[in-house]
Amino acid sequence: MSTAPAPQSKISIRGLQVGYGDYVLMHDVSFDVSPGDIFFITGGSGCGKSTLLRVLMGLKAPQKGQIYYSGEDFWQNSQEGRRHIMRQTGVLFQAGALWSSMTLAENVGLPLQQYTTLSAEDIRRQASLKLALAGLAGFEDYYPSEISGGMRKRAGLARALALDPQILFLDEPSAGLDPVSSRLLDDLILELRDTLGTTFVIVSHELASIFAIASNSIFLDAQSRTVKARGNPRDLVRDSGTDPSALLFLTRGGHNEDKDTVL
């Protein structure tokens, strides 16, 4: 794969090496995320999925390689330039990371309060709009402890949408959710992609979500410490003749007991 960013790609990764000190967690990682992709980063436990996401989000520098956002080299940019690029992204953390002492509207309005000059009335209006987009209209004055786990994930997603980002990073969005709530979240991701044109980069090992909504993906292999497969998961299974349940076995790090709980 060329070291240059792919034309029209939202994100281009070239020859990325990530690790801690002298330890190399993964190497020779290259892939492209197109506009409107629902791109999954998958793999077994300990392969570096979440660490790769941290690098993409600008929270950790790679040991080698380049990350391009719309053709702009992120890590060769100035600190101000990197901050400007990250302003075009939003993040849904695995546990939601909502402030427990704030209402949902206050949680969603916090980024607007920090990074815009909107009035308190306009911030409230924007927070209500984002909560409505996430299926939480009417819940503005509820606290995180007063709603279900699935609703907290939706509220976290509403906050990630606060600044109208072009790219959303989601870390294990279905973790801890029952199958119904997980499916509703998948439907919401599809709806946001289709209505707002948002590009998603999602770390997950949930087979149901991967096959339901992924348009593209990479599979990180813990043994070879690099990308083992890339492409639409449905195409990968069809072309290789692999049983989808085998992919689940791999993404769960080889723990058979998890198989039935997801399917």
PDB file of C-alpha atoms in Angstrom:
ATOM      1  CA  MET A   1       0.000   0.000   0.000  1.00  0.00           C
ATOM      2  CA  SER A   2       1.255   3.460  -0.936  1.00  0.00           C
ATOM      3  CA  THR A   3       2.542   5.765   1.791  1.00  0.00           C
ATOM      4  CA  ALA A   4       0.454   8.627   0.374  1.00  0.00           C
ATOM      5  CA  PRO A   5      -3.087   9.220   1.662  1.00  0.00           C
ATOM      6  CA  ALA A   6      -5.858   7.842  -0.519  1.00  0.00           C
ATOM      7  CA  PRO A   7      -7.770  10.560  -2.411  1.00  0.00           C
ATOM      8  CA  GLN A   8     -11.111  11.462  -0.822  1.00  0.00           C
ATOM      9  CA  SER A   9     -10.448   9.348   2.286  1.00  0.00           C
ATOM     10  CA  LYS A  10     -11.531  10.764   5.638  1.00  0.00           C
ATOM     11  CA  ILE A  11      -8.721   8.907   7.401  1.00  0.00           C
ATOM     12  CA  SER A  12      -5.651   7.239   5.872  1.00  0.00           C
ATOM     13  CA  ILE A  13      -3.307   5.133   8.014  1.00  0.00           C
ATOM     14  CA  ARG A  14       0.103   4.272   6.576  1.00  0.00           C
ATOM     15  CA  GLY A  15       2.717   1.941   8.091  1.00  0.00           C
ATOM     16  CA  LEU A  16       1.584   2.586  11.653  1.00  0.00           C
ATOM     17  CA  GLN A  17       3.558   1.059  14.519  1.00  0.00           C
ATOM     18  CA  VAL A  18       2.171   1.394  18.032  1.00  0.00           C
ATOM     19  CA  GLY A  19       3.593   0.295  21.359  1.00  0.00           C
ATOM     20  CA  TYR A  20       4.815   1.220  24.812  1.00  0.00           C
ATOM     21  CA  GLY A  21       8.513   1.936  25.243  1.00  0.00           C
ATOM     22  CA  ASP A  22      10.441  -0.838  23.493  1.00  0.00           C
ATOM     23  CA  TYR A  23       7.385  -3.077  23.272  1.00  0.00           C
ATOM     24  CA  VAL A  24       5.676  -3.160  19.868  1.00  0.00           C
ATOM     25  CA  LEU A  25       1.953  -3.831  20.183  1.00  0.00           C
ATOM     26  CA  MET A  26       1.236  -3.705  16.432  1.00  0.00           C
ATOM     27  CA  HIS A  27       3.174  -2.845  13.284  1.00  0.00           C
ATOM     28  CA  ASP A  28       2.663  -2.246   9.547  1.00  0.00           C
ATOM     29  CA  VAL A  29      -0.959  -1.170  10.060  1.00  0.00           C
ATOM     30  CA  SER A  30      -2.396   0.505   6.955  1.00  0.00           C
ATOM     31  CA  PHE A  31      -6.003   1.165   5.980  1.00  0.00           C
ATOM     32  CA  ASP A  32      -8.392   3.836   4.699  1.00  0.00           C
ATOM     33  CA  VAL A  33     -11.683   5.092   6.083  1.00  0.00           C
ATOM     34  CA  SER A  34     -13.966   6.603   3.420  1.00  0.00           C
ATOM     35  CA  PRO A  35     -16.580   9.309   4.023  1.00  0.00           C
ATOM     36  CA  GLY A  36     -19.764   7.734   5.387  1.00  0.00           C
ATOM     37  CA  ASP A  37     -18.022   4.499   6.378  1.00  0.00           C
ATOM     38  CA  ILE A  38     -19.067   2.537   9.422  1.00  0.00           C
ATOM     39  CA  PHE A  39     -15.579   1.186   9.970  1.00  0.00           C
ATOM     40  CA  PHE A  40     -14.973  -1.502  12.592  1.00  0.00           C
ATOM     41  CA  ILE A  41     -11.652  -2.269  14.301  1.00  0.00           C
ATOM     42  CA  THR A  42     -11.935  -5.867  15.494  1.00  0.00           C
ATOM     43  CA  GLY A  43      -9.682  -8.538  16.995  1.00  0.00           C
ATOM     44  CA  GLY A  44      -9.048 -10.646  20.049  1.00  0.00           C
ATOM     45  CA  SER A  45      -8.304  -9.422  23.551  1.00  0.00           C
ATOM     46  CA  GLY A  46      -4.916  -7.738  23.843  1.00  0.00           C
ATOM     47  CA  CYS A  47      -4.444  -7.125  20.112  1.00  0.00           C
ATOM     48  CA  GLY A  48      -4.412  -3.330  20.551  1.00  0.00           C
ATOM     49  CA  LYS A  49      -7.858  -2.239  19.340  1.00  0.00           C
ATOM     50  CA  SER A  50      -8.393   0.419  22.006  1.00  0.00           C
ATOM     51  CA  THR A  51      -4.765   1.565  21.818  1.00  0.00           C
ATOM     52  CA  LEU A  52      -5.130   2.076  18.071  1.00  0.00           C
ATOM     53  CA  LEU A  53      -8.261   4.112  18.715  1.00  0.00           C
ATOM     54  CA  ARG A  54      -6.329   6.282  21.208  1.00  0.00           C
ATOM     55  CA  VAL A  55      -3.723   6.953  18.516  1.00  0.00           C
ATOM     56  CA  LEU A  56      -6.419   7.895  15.995  1.00  0.00           C
ATOM     57  CA  MET A  57      -7.974  10.235  18.567  1.00  0.00           C
ATOM     58  CA  GLY A  58      -4.665  12.003  19.172  1.00  0.00           C
ATOM     59  CA  LEU A  59      -4.294  10.746  22.750  1.00  0.00           C
ATOM     60  CA  LYS A  60      -1.172   8.672  22.052  1.00  0.00           C
ATOM     61  CA  ALA A  61       1.612   9.178  19.523  1.00  0.00           C
ATOM     62  CA  PRO A  62       2.580   6.246  17.262  1.00  0.00           C
ATOM     63  CA  GLN A  63       6.110   4.878  17.211  1.00  0.00           C
ATOM     64  CA  LYS A  64       6.150   5.010  13.401  1.00  0.00           C
ATOM     65  CA  GLY A  65       3.867   5.773  10.496  1.00  0.00           C
ATOM     66  CA  GLN A  66       1.434   8.446   9.401  1.00  0.00           C
ATOM     67  CA  ILE A  67      -2.203   9.286  10.076  1.00  0.00           C
ATOM     68  CA  TYR A  68      -3.883  11.571   7.544  1.00  0.00           C
ATOM     69  CA  TYR A  69      -7.195  13.333   8.096  1.00  0.00           C
ATOM     70  CA  SER A  70      -8.575  14.467   4.713  1.00  0.00           C
ATOM     71  CA  GLY A  71      -5.003  14.366   3.381  1.00  0.00           C
ATOM     72  CA  GLU A  72      -3.495  16.326   6.299  1.00  0.00           C
ATOM     73  CA  ASP A  73      -0.712  14.608   8.254  1.00  0.00           C
ATOM     74  CA  PHE A  74      -1.970  14.646  11.844  1.00  0.00           C
ATOM     75  CA  TRP A  75       1.176  13.905  13.848  1.00  0.00           C
ATOM     76  CA  GLN A  76       3.389  16.157  11.697  1.00  0.00           C
ATOM     77  CA  ASN A  77       0.996  19.018  12.351  1.00  0.00           C
ATOM     78  CA  SER A  78       1.369  21.710  14.992  1.00  0.00           C
ATOM     79  CA  GLN A  79      -0.401  21.293  18.316  1.00  0.00           C
ATOM     80  CA  GLU A  80      -2.937  23.901  17.234  1.00  0.00           C
ATOM     81  CA  GLY A  81      -3.398  22.111  13.904  1.00  0.00           C
ATOM     82  CA  ARG A  82      -4.003  18.786  15.656  1.00  0.00           C
ATOM     83  CA  ARG A  83      -6.483  20.460  17.988  1.00  0.00           C
ATOM     84  CA  HIS A  84      -8.339  21.898  14.988  1.00  0.00           C
ATOM     85  CA  ILE A  85      -8.557  18.446  13.358  1.00  0.00           C
ATOM     86  CA  MET A  86      -9.837  16.850  16.564  1.00  0.00           C
ATOM     87  CA  ARG A  87     -12.546  19.516  16.809  1.00  0.00           C
ATOM     88  CA  GLN A  88     -14.085  17.791  13.780  1.00  0.00           C
ATOM     89  CA  THR A  89     -14.403  14.513  15.703  1.00  0.00           C
ATOM     90  CA  GLY A  90     -16.522  13.216  18.568  1.00  0.00           C
ATOM     91  CA  VAL A  91     -15.997  10.342  21.000  1.00  0.00           C
ATOM     92  CA  LEU A  92     -18.295   7.875  22.737  1.00  0.00           C
ATOM     93  CA  PHE A  93     -16.307   6.218  25.516  1.00  0.00           C
ATOM     94  CA  GLN A  94     -17.023   2.644  26.546  1.00  0.00           C
ATOM     95  CA  ALA A  95     -18.718   3.540  29.834  1.00  0.00           C
ATOM     96  CA  GLY A  96     -20.404   6.663  28.454  1.00  0.00           C
ATOM     97  CA  ALA A  97     -18.319   8.954  30.710  1.00  0.00           C
ATOM     98  CA  LEU A  98     -21.280  11.168  31.588  1.00  0.00           C
ATOM     99  CA  TRP A  99     -20.966  13.554  34.535  1.00  0.00           C
ATOM    100  CA  SER A 100     -23.234  12.076  37.209  1.00  0.00           C
ATOM    101  CA  SER A 101     -23.939  15.473  38.828  1.00  0.00           C
ATOM    102  CA  MET A 102     -25.167  16.967  35.536  1.00  0.00           C
ATOM    103  CA  THR A 103     -28.462  16.442  33.728  1.00  0.00           C
ATOM    104  CA  LEU A 104     -28.386  14.987  30.230  1.00  0.00           C
ATOM    105  CA  ALA A 105     -28.884  18.448  28.721  1.00  0.00           C
ATOM    106  CA  GLU A 106     -26.006  19.822  30.795  1.00  0.00           C
ATOM    107  CA  ASN A 107     -23.764  16.916  29.759  1.00  0.00           C
ATOM    108  CA  VAL A 108     -24.502  17.448  26.079  1.00  0.00           C
ATOM    109  CA  GLY A 109     -24.206  21.213  26.399  1.00  0.00           C
ATOM    110  CA  LEU A 110     -20.787  21.107  28.075  1.00  0.00           C
ATOM    111  CA  PRO A 111     -18.720  20.961  24.829  1.00  0.00           C
ATOM    112  CA  LEU A 112     -20.806  23.805  23.428  1.00  0.00           C
ATOM    113  CA  GLN A 113     -20.168  25.816  26.587  1.00  0.00           C
ATOM    114  CA  GLN A 114     -16.422  25.248  26.316  1.00  0.00           C
ATOM    115  CA  TYR A 115     -15.855  25.633  22.574  1.00  0.00           C
ATOM    116  CA  THR A 116     -18.532  28.024  21.306  1.00  0.00           C
ATOM    117  CA  THR A 117     -19.889  31.470  22.144  1.00  0.00           C
ATOM    118  CA  LEU A 118     -23.537  30.364  22.069  1.00  0.00           C
ATOM    119  CA  SER A 119     -25.891  31.765  24.663  1.00  0.00           C
ATOM    120  CA  ALA A 120     -27.238  29.548  27.445  1.00  0.00           C
ATOM    121  CA  GLU A 121     -30.605  29.456  25.664  1.00  0.00           C
ATOM    122  CA  ASP A 122     -29.040  28.362  22.369  1.00  0.00           C
ATOM    123  CA  ILE A 123     -26.916  25.736  24.133  1.00  0.00           C
ATOM    124  CA  ARG A 124     -30.042  24.316  25.756  1.00  0.00           C
ATOM    125  CA  ARG A 125     -31.770  24.269  22.372  1.00  0.00           C
ATOM    126  CA  GLN A 126     -28.831  22.496  20.710  1.00  0.00           C
ATOM    127  CA  ALA A 127     -28.606  19.980  23.570  1.00  0.00           C
ATOM    128  CA  SER A 128     -32.303  19.175  23.195  1.00  0.00           C
ATOM    129  CA  LEU A 129     -31.829  18.709  19.442  1.00  0.00           C
ATOM    130  CA  LYS A 130     -28.891  16.309  19.883  1.00  0.00           C
ATOM    131  CA  LEU A 131     -30.752  14.327  22.539  1.00  0.00           C
ATOM    132  CA  ALA A 132     -33.724  14.086  20.183  1.00  0.00           C
ATOM    133  CA  LEU A 133     -31.428  12.805  17.417  1.00  0.00           C
ATOM    134  CA  ALA A 134     -30.303  10.109  19.857  1.00  0.00           C
ATOM    135  CA  GLY A 135     -33.904   9.168  20.661  1.00  0.00           C
ATOM    136  CA  LEU A 136     -33.968  10.926  24.038  1.00  0.00           C
ATOM    137  CA  ALA A 137     -36.426  13.771  23.443  1.00  0.00           C
ATOM    138  CA  GLY A 138     -38.003  14.774  26.736  1.00  0.00           C
ATOM    139  CA  PHE A 139     -35.158  13.443  28.879  1.00  0.00           C
ATOM    140  CA  GLU A 140     -33.184  16.701  29.064  1.00  0.00           C
ATOM    141  CA  ASP A 141     -33.570  17.105  32.829  1.00  0.00           C
ATOM    142  CA  TYR A 142     -32.903  13.490  33.797  1.00  0.00           C
ATOM    143  CA  TYR A 143     -29.655  12.536  35.515  1.00  0.00           C
ATOM    144  CA  PRO A 144     -27.543   9.579  34.262  1.00  0.00           C
ATOM    145  CA  SER A 145     -28.502   7.530  37.343  1.00  0.00           C
ATOM    146  CA  GLU A 146     -32.175   7.871  36.418  1.00  0.00           C
ATOM    147  CA  ILE A 147     -31.959   6.208  32.996  1.00  0.00           C
ATOM    148  CA  SER A 148     -31.014   2.756  31.688  1.00  0.00           C
ATOM    149  CA  GLY A 149     -27.608   1.665  30.405  1.00  0.00           C
ATOM    150  CA  GLY A 150     -28.776   1.813  26.803  1.00  0.00           C
ATOM    151  CA  MET A 151     -30.101   5.330  27.304  1.00  0.00           C
ATOM    152  CA  ARG A 152     -26.804   6.393  28.874  1.00  0.00           C
ATOM    153  CA  LYS A 153     -24.999   5.166  25.753  1.00  0.00           C
ATOM    154  CA  ARG A 154     -27.416   7.204  23.638  1.00  0.00           C
ATOM    155  CA  ALA A 155     -26.825  10.256  25.836  1.00  0.00           C
ATOM    156  CA  GLY A 156     -23.072   9.781  25.419  1.00  0.00           C
ATOM    157  CA  LEU A 157     -23.585   9.615  21.679  1.00  0.00           C
ATOM    158  CA  ALA A 158     -25.670  12.814  21.815  1.00  0.00           C
ATOM    159  CA  ARG A 159     -22.783  14.554  23.610  1.00  0.00           C
ATOM    160  CA  ALA A 160     -20.345  13.245  20.992  1.00  0.00           C
ATOM    161  CA  LEU A 161     -22.578  14.897  18.370  1.00  0.00           C
ATOM    162  CA  ALA A 162     -22.661  18.242  20.201  1.00  0.00           C
ATOM    163  CA  LEU A 163     -20.168  20.029  17.936  1.00  0.00           C
ATOM    164  CA  ASP A 164     -21.509  18.453  14.708  1.00  0.00           C
ATOM    165  CA  PRO A 165     -18.407  16.324  14.070  1.00  0.00           C
ATOM    166  CA  GLN A 166     -17.623  14.737  10.715  1.00  0.00           C
ATOM    167  CA  ILE A 167     -16.130  11.649  12.391  1.00  0.00           C
ATOM    168  CA  LEU A 168     -17.305   9.742  15.464  1.00  0.00           C
ATOM    169  CA  PHE A 169     -15.057   7.346  17.395  1.00  0.00           C
ATOM    170  CA  LEU A 170     -16.942   4.703  19.402  1.00  0.00           C
ATOM    171  CA  ASP A 171     -15.185   2.443  21.909  1.00  0.00           C
ATOM    172  CA  GLU A 172     -17.168  -0.782  22.496  1.00  0.00           C
ATOM    173  CA  PRO A 173     -20.547   1.006  22.180  1.00  0.00           C
ATOM    174  CA  SER A 174     -22.553  -2.206  22.797  1.00  0.00           C
ATOM    175  CA  ALA A 175     -20.561  -3.331  25.847  1.00  0.00           C
ATOM    176  CA  GLY A 176     -22.858  -4.156  28.763  1.00  0.00           C
ATOM    177  CA  LEU A 177     -26.048  -3.782  26.749  1.00  0.00           C
ATOM    178  CA  ASP A 178     -28.740  -6.402  26.290  1.00  0.00           C
ATOM    179  CA  PRO A 179     -29.370  -7.598  22.690  1.00  0.00           C
ATOM    180  CA  VAL A 180     -32.409  -5.342  22.203  1.00  0.00           C
ATOM    181  CA  SER A 181     -30.605  -2.185  23.405  1.00  0.00           C
ATOM    182  CA  SER A 182     -27.571  -3.132  21.316  1.00  0.00           C
ATOM    183  CA  ARG A 183     -29.704  -3.461  18.195  1.00  0.00           C
ATOM    184  CA  LEU A 184     -31.390  -0.114  18.860  1.00  0.00           C
ATOM    185  CA  LEU A 185     -27.962   1.505  19.127  1.00  0.00           C
ATOM    186  CA  ASP A 186     -26.928  -0.110  15.829  1.00  0.00           C
ATOM    187  CA  ASP A 187     -30.066   1.304  14.196  1.00  0.00           C
ATOM    188  CA  LEU A 188     -29.234   4.749  15.585  1.00  0.00           C
ATOM    189  CA  ILE A 189     -25.703   4.601  14.141  1.00  0.00           C
ATOM    190  CA  LEU A 190     -27.123   3.710  10.704  1.00  0.00           C
ATOM    191  CA  GLU A 191     -29.649   6.540  10.955  1.00  0.00           C
ATOM    192  CA  LEU A 192     -26.991   9.109  11.880  1.00  0.00           C
ATOM    193  CA  ARG A 193     -24.778   7.944   9.022  1.00  0.00           C
ATOM    194  CA  ASP A 194     -27.640   8.176   6.538  1.00  0.00           C
ATOM    195  CA  THR A 195     -29.103  11.498   7.721  1.00  0.00           C
ATOM    196  CA  LEU A 196     -25.978  13.438   8.778  1.00  0.00           C
ATOM    197  CA  GLY A 197     -23.331  11.730   6.631  1.00  0.00           C
ATOM    198  CA  THR A 198     -21.261  11.003   9.745  1.00  0.00           C
ATOM    199  CA  THR A 199     -18.261   8.678   9.423  1.00  0.00           C
ATOM    200  CA  PHE A 200     -17.916   6.116  12.228  1.00  0.00           C
ATOM    201  CA  VAL A 201     -14.807   4.335  13.500  1.00  0.00           C
ATOM    202  CA  ILE A 202     -15.875   1.670  16.000  1.00  0.00           C
ATOM    203  CA  VAL A 203     -13.876  -0.674  18.223  1.00  0.00           C
ATOM    204  CA  SER A 204     -15.966  -3.762  18.901  1.00  0.00           C
ATOM    205  CA  HIS A 205     -15.935  -7.540  19.235  1.00  0.00           C
ATOM    206  CA  GLU A 206     -19.734  -7.887  19.073  1.00  0.00           C
ATOM    207  CA  LEU A 207     -20.372 -10.124  16.074  1.00  0.00           C
ATOM    208  CA  ALA A 208     -24.041  -9.150  15.732  1.00  0.00           C
ATOM    209  CA  SER A 209     -23.179  -5.454  15.363  1.00  0.00           C
ATOM    210  CA  ILE A 210     -20.197  -6.097  13.106  1.00  0.00           C
ATOM    211  CA  PHE A 211     -22.262  -8.058  10.590  1.00  0.00           C
ATOM    212  CA  ALA A 212     -25.332  -5.825  10.912  1.00  0.00           C
ATOM    213  CA  ILE A 213     -23.858  -2.381  10.231  1.00  0.00           C
ATOM    214  CA  ALA A 214     -20.162  -2.519   9.220  1.00  0.00           C
ATOM    215  CA  SER A 215     -19.332  -1.226   5.740  1.00  0.00           C
ATOM    216  CA  ASN A 216     -15.613  -1.886   6.197  1.00  0.00           C
ATOM    217  CA  SER A 217     -13.274  -3.309   8.833  1.00  0.00           C
ATOM    218  CA  ILE A 218      -9.837  -4.510   9.818  1.00  0.00           C
ATOM    219  CA  PHE A 219      -9.047  -7.549  11.936  1.00  0.00           C
ATOM    220  CA  LEU A 220      -6.010  -7.136  14.232  1.00  0.00           C
ATOM    221  CA  ASP A 221      -4.188 -10.366  15.042  1.00  0.00           C
ATOM    222  CA  ALA A 222      -2.519 -10.544  18.471  1.00  0.00           C
ATOM    223  CA  GLN A 223       0.034 -13.166  17.362  1.00  0.00           C
ATOM    224  CA  SER A 224       1.339 -11.487  14.201  1.00  0.00           C
ATOM    225  CA  ARG A 225       0.699  -8.025  15.735  1.00  0.00           C
ATOM    226  CA  THR A 226      -0.633  -6.602  12.498  1.00  0.00           C
ATOM    227  CA  VAL A 227      -3.713  -6.507  10.261  1.00  0.00           C
ATOM    228  CA  LYS A 228      -4.766 -10.061   9.432  1.00  0.00           C
ATOM    229  CA  ALA A 229      -7.758  -9.165   7.226  1.00  0.00           C
ATOM    230  CA  ARG A 230      -9.507  -6.074   5.881  1.00  0.00           C
ATOM    231  CA  GLY A 231     -12.767  -5.379   4.082  1.00  0.00           C
ATOM    232  CA  ASN A 232     -16.497  -5.707   4.569  1.00  0.00           C
ATOM    233  CA  PRO A 233     -16.960  -8.493   7.164  1.00  0.00           C
ATOM    234  CA  ARG A 234     -19.743 -10.134   5.154  1.00  0.00           C
ATOM    235  CA  ASP A 235     -17.508 -10.255   2.080  1.00  0.00           C
ATOM    236  CA  LEU A 236     -14.605 -11.659   4.109  1.00  0.00           C
ATOM    237  CA  VAL A 237     -16.723 -14.513   5.411  1.00  0.00           C
ATOM    238  CA  ARG A 238     -18.283 -15.205   2.002  1.00  0.00           C
ATOM    239  CA  ASP A 239     -14.977 -15.162   0.104  1.00  0.00           C
ATOM    240  CA  SER A 240     -13.104 -17.253   2.664  1.00  0.00           C
ATOM    241  CA  GLY A 241     -15.934 -19.669   3.373  1.00  0.00           C
ATOM    242  CA  THR A 242     -15.468 -19.067   7.090  1.00  0.00           C
ATOM    243  CA  ASP A 243     -18.341 -19.723   9.502  1.00  0.00           C
ATOM    244  CA  PRO A 244     -19.266 -16.330  11.065  1.00  0.00           C
ATOM    245  CA  SER A 245     -19.182 -17.980  14.489  1.00  0.00           C
ATOM    246  CA  ALA A 246     -15.479 -18.637  13.956  1.00  0.00           C
ATOM    247  CA  LEU A 247     -14.927 -14.896  13.665  1.00  0.00           C
ATOM    248  CA  LEU A 248     -16.705 -14.476  16.979  1.00  0.00           C
ATOM    249  CA  PHE A 249     -14.370 -17.024  18.525  1.00  0.00           C
ATOM    250  CA  LEU A 250     -11.398 -15.003  17.265  1.00  0.00           C
ATOM    251  CA  THR A 251     -12.709 -11.593  18.281  1.00  0.00           C
ATOM    252  CA  ARG A 252     -13.456 -12.817  21.795  1.00  0.00           C
ATOM    253  CA  GLY A 253      -9.891 -13.970  22.188  1.00  0.00           C
ATOM    254  CA  GLY A 254     -10.714 -17.676  21.914  1.00  0.00           C
ATOM    255  CA  HIS A 255     -13.246 -17.870  24.750  1.00  0.00           C
ATOM    256  CA  ASN A 256     -15.983 -20.248  23.625  1.00  0.00           C
ATOM    257  CA  GLU A 257     -18.220 -19.471  26.589  1.00  0.00           C
ATOM    258  CA  ASP A 258     -18.916 -15.990  25.234  1.00  0.00           C
ATOM    259  CA  LYS A 259     -20.288 -17.331  21.999  1.00  0.00           C
ATOM    260  CA  ASP A 260     -23.879 -17.936  22.989  1.00  0.00           C
ATOM    261  CA  THR A 261     -24.219 -14.731  24.991  1.00  0.00           C
ATOM    262  CA  VAL A 262     -23.767 -12.534  21.909  1.00  0.00           C
ATOM    263  CA  LEU A 263     -25.654 -14.614  19.388  1.00  0.00           C
TER     264      LEU A 263
END
